Coordinates of C-alpha atoms in Angstrom, one line a residue:
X298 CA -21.7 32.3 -38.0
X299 CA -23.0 29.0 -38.7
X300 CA -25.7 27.5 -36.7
X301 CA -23.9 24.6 -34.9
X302 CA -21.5 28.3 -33.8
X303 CA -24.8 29.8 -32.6
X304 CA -25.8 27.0 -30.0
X305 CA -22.4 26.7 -28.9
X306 CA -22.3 30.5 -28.4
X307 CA -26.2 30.0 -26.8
X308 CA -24.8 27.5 -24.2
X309 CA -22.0 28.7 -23.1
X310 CA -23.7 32.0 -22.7
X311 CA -26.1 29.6 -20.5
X312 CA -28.6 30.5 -22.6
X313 CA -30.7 27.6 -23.2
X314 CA -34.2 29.2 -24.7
X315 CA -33.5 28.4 -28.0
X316 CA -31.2 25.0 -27.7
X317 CA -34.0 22.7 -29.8
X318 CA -34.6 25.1 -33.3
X319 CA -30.8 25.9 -33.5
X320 CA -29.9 22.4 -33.3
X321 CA -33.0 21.8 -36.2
X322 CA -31.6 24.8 -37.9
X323 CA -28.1 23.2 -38.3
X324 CA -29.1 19.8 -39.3
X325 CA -31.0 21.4 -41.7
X326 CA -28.0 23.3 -42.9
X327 CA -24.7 23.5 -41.7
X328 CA -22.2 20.9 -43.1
X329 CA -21.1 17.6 -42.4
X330 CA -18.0 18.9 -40.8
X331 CA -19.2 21.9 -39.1
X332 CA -21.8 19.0 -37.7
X333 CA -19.3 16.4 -36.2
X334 CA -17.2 20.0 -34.7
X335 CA -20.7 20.3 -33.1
X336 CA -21.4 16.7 -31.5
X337 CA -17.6 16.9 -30.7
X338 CA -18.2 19.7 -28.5
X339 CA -21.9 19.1 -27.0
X340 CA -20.5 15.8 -26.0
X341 CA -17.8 17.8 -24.1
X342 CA -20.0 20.5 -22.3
X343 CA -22.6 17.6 -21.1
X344 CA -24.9 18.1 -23.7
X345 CA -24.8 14.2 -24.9
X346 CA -29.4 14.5 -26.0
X347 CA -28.1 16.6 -28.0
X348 CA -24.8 15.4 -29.6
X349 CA -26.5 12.1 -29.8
X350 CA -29.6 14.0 -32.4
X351 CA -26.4 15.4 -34.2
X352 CA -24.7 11.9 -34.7
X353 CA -28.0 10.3 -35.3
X354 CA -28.4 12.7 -38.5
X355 CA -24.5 12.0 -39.6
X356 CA -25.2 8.3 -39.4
X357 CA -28.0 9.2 -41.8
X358 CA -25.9 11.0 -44.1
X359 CA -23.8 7.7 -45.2
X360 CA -20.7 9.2 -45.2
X361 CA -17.2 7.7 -45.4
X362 CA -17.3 8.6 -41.6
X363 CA -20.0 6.5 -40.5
X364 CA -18.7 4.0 -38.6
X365 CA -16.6 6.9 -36.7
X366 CA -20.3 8.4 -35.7
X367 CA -21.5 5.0 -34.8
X368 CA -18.5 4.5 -32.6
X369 CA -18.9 7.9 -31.1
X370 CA -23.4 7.1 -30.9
X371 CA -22.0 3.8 -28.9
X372 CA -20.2 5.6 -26.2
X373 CA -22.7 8.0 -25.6
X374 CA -25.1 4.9 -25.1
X375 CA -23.1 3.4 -22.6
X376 CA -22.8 6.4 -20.7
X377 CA -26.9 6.4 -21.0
X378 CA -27.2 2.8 -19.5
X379 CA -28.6 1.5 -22.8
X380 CA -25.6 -1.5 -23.3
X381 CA -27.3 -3.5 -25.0
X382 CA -27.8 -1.1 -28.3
X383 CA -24.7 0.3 -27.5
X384 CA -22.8 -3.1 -27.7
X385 CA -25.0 -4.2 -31.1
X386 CA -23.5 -1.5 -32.7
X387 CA -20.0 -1.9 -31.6
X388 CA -19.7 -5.5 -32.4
X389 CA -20.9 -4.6 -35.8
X390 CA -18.2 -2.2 -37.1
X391 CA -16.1 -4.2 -39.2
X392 CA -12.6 -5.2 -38.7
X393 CA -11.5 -3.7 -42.0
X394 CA -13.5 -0.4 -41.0
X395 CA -11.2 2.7 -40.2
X396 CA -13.4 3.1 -36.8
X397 CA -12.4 -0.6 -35.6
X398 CA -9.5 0.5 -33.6
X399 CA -12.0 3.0 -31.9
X400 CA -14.5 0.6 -31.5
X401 CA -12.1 -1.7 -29.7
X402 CA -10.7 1.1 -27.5
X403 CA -14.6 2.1 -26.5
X404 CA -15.6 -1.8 -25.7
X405 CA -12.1 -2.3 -23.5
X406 CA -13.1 1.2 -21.9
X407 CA -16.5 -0.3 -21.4
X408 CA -15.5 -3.9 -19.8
X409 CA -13.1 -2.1 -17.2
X410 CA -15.7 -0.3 -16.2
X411 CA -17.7 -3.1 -15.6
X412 CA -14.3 -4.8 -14.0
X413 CA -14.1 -7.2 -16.6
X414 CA -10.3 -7.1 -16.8
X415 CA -9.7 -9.7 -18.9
X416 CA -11.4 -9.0 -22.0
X417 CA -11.1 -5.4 -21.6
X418 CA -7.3 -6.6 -22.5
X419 CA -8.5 -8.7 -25.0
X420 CA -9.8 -5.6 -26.9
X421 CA -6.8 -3.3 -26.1
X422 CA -4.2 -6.1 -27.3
X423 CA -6.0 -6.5 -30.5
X424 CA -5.7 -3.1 -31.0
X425 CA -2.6 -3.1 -30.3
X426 CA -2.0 -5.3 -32.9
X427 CA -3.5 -3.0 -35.6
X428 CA -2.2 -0.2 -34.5
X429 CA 1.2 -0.8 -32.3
X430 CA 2.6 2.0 -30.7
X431 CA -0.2 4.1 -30.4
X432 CA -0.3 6.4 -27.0
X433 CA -3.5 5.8 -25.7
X434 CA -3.7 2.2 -26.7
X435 CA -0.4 1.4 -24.6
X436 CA -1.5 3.6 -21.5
X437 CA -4.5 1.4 -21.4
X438 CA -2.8 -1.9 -21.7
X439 CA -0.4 -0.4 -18.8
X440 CA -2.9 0.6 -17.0
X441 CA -5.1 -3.2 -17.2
X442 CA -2.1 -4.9 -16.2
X443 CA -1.7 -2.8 -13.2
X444 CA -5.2 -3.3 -12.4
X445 CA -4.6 -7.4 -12.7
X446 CA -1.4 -7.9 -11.1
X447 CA 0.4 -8.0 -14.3
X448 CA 3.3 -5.4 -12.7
X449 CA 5.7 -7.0 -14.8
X450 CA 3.4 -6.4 -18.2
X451 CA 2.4 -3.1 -16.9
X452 CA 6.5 -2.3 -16.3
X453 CA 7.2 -2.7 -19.6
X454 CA 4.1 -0.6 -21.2
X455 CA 4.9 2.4 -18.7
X456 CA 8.8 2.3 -19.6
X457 CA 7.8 2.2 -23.5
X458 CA 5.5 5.2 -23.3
X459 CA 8.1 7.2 -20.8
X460 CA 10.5 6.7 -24.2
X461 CA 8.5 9.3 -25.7
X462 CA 6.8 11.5 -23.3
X463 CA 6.5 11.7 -19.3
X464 CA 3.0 12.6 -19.2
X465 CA -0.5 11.0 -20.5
X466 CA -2.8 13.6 -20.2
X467 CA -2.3 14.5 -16.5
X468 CA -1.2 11.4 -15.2
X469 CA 2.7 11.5 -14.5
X470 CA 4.1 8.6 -16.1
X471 CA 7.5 8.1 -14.2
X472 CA 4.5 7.9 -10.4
X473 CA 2.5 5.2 -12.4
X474 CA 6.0 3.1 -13.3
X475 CA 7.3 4.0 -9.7
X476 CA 4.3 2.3 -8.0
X477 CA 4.6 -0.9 -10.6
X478 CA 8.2 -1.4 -9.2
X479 CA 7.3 -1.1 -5.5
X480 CA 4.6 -4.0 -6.3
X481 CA 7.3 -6.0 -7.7
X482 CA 9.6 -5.6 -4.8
X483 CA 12.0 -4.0 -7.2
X484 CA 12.5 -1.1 -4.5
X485 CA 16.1 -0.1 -5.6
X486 CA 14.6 0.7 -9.1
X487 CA 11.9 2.6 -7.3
X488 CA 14.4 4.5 -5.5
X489 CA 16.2 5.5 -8.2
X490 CA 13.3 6.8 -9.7
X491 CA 12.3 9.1 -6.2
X492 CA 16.5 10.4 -6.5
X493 CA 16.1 11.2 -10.2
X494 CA 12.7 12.7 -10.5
X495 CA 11.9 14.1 -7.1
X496 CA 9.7 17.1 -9.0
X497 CA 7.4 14.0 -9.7
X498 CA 6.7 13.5 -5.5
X499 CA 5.7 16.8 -4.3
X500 CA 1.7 15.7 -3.4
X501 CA 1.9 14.2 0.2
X502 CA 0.7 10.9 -1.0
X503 CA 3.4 10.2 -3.5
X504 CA 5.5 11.8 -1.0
X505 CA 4.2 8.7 1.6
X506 CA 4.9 6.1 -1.0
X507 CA 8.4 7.0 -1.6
X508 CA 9.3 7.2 1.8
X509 CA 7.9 3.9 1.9
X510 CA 10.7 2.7 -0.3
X511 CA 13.3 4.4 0.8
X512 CA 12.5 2.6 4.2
X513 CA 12.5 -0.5 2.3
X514 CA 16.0 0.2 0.6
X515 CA 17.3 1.2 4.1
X516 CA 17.7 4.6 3.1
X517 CA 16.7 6.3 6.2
X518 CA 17.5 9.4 6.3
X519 CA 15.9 10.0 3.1
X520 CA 12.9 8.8 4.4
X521 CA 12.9 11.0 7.5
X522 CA 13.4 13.8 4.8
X523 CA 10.4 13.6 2.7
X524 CA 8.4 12.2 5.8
X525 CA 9.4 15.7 8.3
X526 CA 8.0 17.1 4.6
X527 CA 4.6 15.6 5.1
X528 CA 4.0 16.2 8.6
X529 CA 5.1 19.8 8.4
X530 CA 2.5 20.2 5.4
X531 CA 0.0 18.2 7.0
X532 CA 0.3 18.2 10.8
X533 CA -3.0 15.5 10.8
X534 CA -1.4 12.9 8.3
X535 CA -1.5 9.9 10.8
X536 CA 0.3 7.5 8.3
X537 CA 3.1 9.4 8.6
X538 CA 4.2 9.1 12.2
X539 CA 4.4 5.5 12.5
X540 CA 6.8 5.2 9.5
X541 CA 9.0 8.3 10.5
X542 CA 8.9 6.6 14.3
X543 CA 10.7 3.8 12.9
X544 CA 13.1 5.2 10.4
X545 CA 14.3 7.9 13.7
X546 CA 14.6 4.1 15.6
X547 CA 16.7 2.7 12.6
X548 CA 19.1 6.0 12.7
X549 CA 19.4 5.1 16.5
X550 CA 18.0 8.5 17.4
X551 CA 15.0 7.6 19.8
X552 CA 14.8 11.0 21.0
X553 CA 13.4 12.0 17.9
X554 CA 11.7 9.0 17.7
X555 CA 9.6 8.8 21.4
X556 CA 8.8 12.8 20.6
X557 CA 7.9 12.0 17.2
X558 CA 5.4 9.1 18.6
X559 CA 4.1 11.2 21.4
X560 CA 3.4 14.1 18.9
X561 CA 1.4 11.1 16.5
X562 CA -0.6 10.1 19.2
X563 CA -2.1 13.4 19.8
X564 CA -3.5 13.2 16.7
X565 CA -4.5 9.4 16.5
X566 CA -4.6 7.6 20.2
X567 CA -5.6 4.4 18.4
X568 CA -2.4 3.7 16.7
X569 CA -0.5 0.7 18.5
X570 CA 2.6 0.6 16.7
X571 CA 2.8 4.3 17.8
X572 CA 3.0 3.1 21.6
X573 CA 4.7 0.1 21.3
X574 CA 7.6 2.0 19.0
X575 CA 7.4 4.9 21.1
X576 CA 7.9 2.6 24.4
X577 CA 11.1 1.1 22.8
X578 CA 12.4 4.5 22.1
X579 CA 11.8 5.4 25.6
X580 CA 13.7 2.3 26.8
X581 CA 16.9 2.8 25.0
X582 CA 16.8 5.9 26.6
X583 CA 16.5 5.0 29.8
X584 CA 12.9 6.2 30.2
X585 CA 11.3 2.9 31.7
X586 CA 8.0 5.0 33.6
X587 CA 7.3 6.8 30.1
X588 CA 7.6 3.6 28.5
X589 CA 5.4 1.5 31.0
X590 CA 3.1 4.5 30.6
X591 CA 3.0 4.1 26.8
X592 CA 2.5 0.5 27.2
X593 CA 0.1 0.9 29.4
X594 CA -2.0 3.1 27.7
X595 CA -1.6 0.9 24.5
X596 CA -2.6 -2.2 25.8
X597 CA -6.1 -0.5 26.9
X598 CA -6.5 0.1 23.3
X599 CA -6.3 -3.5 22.4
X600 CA -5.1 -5.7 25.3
X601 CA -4.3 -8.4 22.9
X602 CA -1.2 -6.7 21.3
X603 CA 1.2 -9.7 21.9
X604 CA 4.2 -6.9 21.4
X605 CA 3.0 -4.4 24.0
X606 CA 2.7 -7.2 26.1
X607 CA 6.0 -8.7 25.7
X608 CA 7.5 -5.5 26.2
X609 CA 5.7 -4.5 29.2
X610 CA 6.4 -8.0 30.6
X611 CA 10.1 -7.2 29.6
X612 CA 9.7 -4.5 31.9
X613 CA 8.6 -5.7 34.6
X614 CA 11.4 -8.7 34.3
X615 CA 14.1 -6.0 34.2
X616 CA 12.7 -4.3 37.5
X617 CA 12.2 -7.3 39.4
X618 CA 8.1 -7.1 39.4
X619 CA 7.8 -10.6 38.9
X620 CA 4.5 -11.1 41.0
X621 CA 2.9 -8.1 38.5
X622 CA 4.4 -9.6 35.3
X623 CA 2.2 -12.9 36.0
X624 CA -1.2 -11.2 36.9
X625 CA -0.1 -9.5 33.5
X626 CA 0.9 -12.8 31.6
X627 CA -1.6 -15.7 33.2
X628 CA -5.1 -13.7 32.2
X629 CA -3.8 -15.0 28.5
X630 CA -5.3 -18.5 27.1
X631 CA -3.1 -21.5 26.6
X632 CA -3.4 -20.6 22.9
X633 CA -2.5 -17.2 23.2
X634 CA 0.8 -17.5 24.7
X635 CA 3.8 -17.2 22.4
X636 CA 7.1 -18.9 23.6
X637 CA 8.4 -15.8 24.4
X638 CA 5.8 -15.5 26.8
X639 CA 6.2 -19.0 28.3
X640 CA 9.8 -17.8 28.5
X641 CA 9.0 -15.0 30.6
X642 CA 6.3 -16.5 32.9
X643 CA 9.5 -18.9 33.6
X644 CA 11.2 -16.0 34.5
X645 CA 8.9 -14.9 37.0
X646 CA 8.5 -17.8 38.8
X647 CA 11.9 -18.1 38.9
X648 CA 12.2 -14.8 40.3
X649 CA 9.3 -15.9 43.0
X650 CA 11.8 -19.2 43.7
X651 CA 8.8 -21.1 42.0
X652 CA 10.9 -23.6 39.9
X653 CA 8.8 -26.4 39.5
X654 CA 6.9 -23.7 37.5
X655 CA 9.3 -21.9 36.7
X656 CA 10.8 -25.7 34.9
X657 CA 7.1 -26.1 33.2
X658 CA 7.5 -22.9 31.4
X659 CA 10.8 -23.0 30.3
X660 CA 9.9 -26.2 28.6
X661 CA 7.1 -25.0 27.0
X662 CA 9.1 -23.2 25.3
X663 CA 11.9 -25.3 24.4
X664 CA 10.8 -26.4 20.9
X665 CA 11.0 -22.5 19.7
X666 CA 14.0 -21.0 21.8
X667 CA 16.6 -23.7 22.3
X668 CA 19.0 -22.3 19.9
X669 CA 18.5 -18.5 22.2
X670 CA 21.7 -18.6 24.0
X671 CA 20.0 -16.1 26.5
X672 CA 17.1 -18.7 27.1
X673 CA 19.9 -21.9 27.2
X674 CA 21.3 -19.7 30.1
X675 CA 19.2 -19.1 32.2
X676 CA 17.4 -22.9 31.8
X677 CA 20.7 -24.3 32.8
X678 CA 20.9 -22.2 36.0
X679 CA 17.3 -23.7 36.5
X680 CA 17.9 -27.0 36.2
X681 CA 21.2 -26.7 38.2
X682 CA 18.8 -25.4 41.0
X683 CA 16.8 -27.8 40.6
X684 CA 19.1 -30.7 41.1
X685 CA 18.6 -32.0 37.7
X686 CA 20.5 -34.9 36.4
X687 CA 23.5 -33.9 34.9
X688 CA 23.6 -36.0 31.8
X689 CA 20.6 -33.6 31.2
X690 CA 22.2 -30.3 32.4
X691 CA 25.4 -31.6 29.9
X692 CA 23.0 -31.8 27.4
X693 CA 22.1 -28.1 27.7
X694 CA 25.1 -26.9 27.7
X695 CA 26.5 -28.4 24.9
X696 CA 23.8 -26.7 23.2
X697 CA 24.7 -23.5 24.7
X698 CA 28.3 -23.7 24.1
X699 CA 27.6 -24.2 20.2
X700 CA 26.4 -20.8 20.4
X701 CA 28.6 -19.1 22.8
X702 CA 31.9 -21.3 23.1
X703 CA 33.8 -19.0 25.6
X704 CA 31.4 -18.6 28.6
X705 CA 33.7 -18.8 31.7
X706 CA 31.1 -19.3 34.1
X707 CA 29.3 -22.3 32.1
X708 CA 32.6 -23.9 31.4
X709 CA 33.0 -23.7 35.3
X710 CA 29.4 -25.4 35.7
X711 CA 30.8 -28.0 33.5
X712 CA 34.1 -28.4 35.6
X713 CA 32.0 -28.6 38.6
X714 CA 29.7 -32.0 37.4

């Protein structure tokens, strides 16, 4: 047994008495091979003091295999904190040296690290250059374009390197090139990778993101599939719940969908898409106290939600509580009131017989909702009460019957001028 095979036997055995005179004792005598085994695997266990002595003495030696130890004394450097020696030394290893590639590969490793993206690619392309096709340089250049935005660069490293293998180390190459595509927007692609490699999206993460996609590509079902997978893994995986709430909405089953949002909110009572979806489940199915209860609840959590409050206002319009749909809609600032809310403040004063008021609302939100056949409608009705001229009331229904032609009772309003 050599002495580099003694230490290794010493440390592993966690035996760590005699570290310094077996590392003296193979310097001293082991070989230049047995040596480099050595560094190899100190550097591997942790034990960079030492594998840094051991490439020290190679670098000595002046072998054909300098440069490689210099590269490999660089790295460990780096790792120490001491760039600046560590940089000297890479910069010097010439371009016609058999360790440049390596060299490149340890300064790109080094800048990305630092997030210096750009010259990190700078390094990996020239070694790409040198040395094309080459695993580990292509997964990086993949993986920096990722990092920068490049999806379509990154796309094209990915689908070269899947030509060969679906793995690098542990990463799963065919996850890496699905999540490029759903950057690009490409989600039909992305899809098709989910159908043909499902083994690839068994972690509940990956899981997410494909749903994600599928929800994109319309394909709902599929999505309530891999989603009904997560949440019956991992009851407390919040994401989930909104984006299965709205792919059960999308199938028209809002059964599933109001339980599904109750369920979500029992784990996270912050999440307003959860009560505002939920609420819209319960009011295609005919639930209008869950629903105001839901809304309710959601707009304490942030009483600015303009969608909670539209559809609590909705409500309120649909049950006639006109007087408690503007103590919910006047609170809000000039600023903060959307046309549809103008529209249904209108409403509500209309409701109240307020139609001077009723008129200043409806205008306000004429510039945004004047090709709305339901907001023509009821305007014209307005003015008609109103006793508006009716070169203007003509004027609204032309508009209207653009939109809906065949409207027996607004023809009849036209008759009647």
């Amino acid at each position: 047994m050599t002495n580099s095979e003694k230490l290794i036997d010493a440390i592993t055995s966690h035996d760590f008495s005699s570290n310094q005179e077996l590392l003296r004792k193979a310097l001293e005598s082991d070989s230049e091979a047995d040596l480099a085994a050595l560094a190899e695997q100190l550097t591997e266990l942790g034990f960079t003091d030492l594998s840094r002595k051991v490439y020290e003495h190679l670098i000595k030696l002046s072998s054909a295999n300098h440069d490689q130890y210099q590269v490999y004394l660089a790295e460990i450097m780096l790792n120490d904190g001491e760039d600046d020696q560590a940089l000297e030394i890479l910069y010097a290893i010439s371009e016609t040296s058999d360790a440049y590639v390596d060299s490149l590969l340890v300064l790109a490793d080094y800048y990305q690290m630092s997030g210096l993206i750009e010259p990190a690619m700078v390094k990996l392309e020239t070694a790409n250059r040198i040395k094309p096709h080459t695993a580990a340089i292509i997964f990086g250049l993949a993986e920096l374009n990722y990092l920068a935005g490049n999806f379509q660069n990154a796309r094209k490293y990915y689908e070269e390197l899947l030509t060969e293998q679906s793995y690098f180390g542990e990463v799963d190459l065919e996850l890496r090139l699905f999540d490029c595509l759903a950057k690009m927007g490409e989600y039909e692609d992305a899809a098709k990778i989910v159908k043909e490699h499902e083994g690839s999206f068994l972690d509940i993460d990956s899981r997410y993101r494909a749903a994600l996609i599928f929800i994109q590509t319309g394909k709902y079902q599929e999505a309530v599939d891999y989603l009904e997978k997560i949440i019956e893994a991992q009851p407390d995986y919040v994401s989930a719940y909104p984006l299965l709430v709205d792919a059960y909405l999308k199938l028209n089953k809002d059964k599933d969908a109001l339980k599904v949002a109750q369920l979500g909110l029992s784990y996270n009572d912050y999440d307003e898409l959860l009560y505002a979806d939920g609420a819209q489940a319960a009011i295609h199915l005919g639930e209008t106290k869950e629903a105001q209860e839901l809304l309710e609840e959601g707009l304490k959590v942030n009483p600015d939600n303009q969608q909670m409050l539209v559809q609590l206002s909705d409500l309120n319009l649909k049950n006639h509580a006109y007087k408690e749909n503007l103590d919910l809609l006047l609170p809000l600032e000039e600023s903060e009131r959307s046309p549809i809310v103008h529209w249904n403040l209108g409403a509500s004063y209309n409701g109240l017989d307020q139609f001077e008021d009723a008129k200043s609302e409806y205008l306000a939100a004429w510039d945004a909702l004047n090709d709305n056949p339901d907001y023509l409608k009821e305007l014209l009705l307005l003015f008609i009460n109103l006793g508006e001229k009716p070169e203007l009331i003509k004027q609204i229904i032309a508009k209207y019957q653009a939109i809906v032609p065949n409207d027996p009772e607004v023809e009849e309003i036209l008759e009647n001028l």
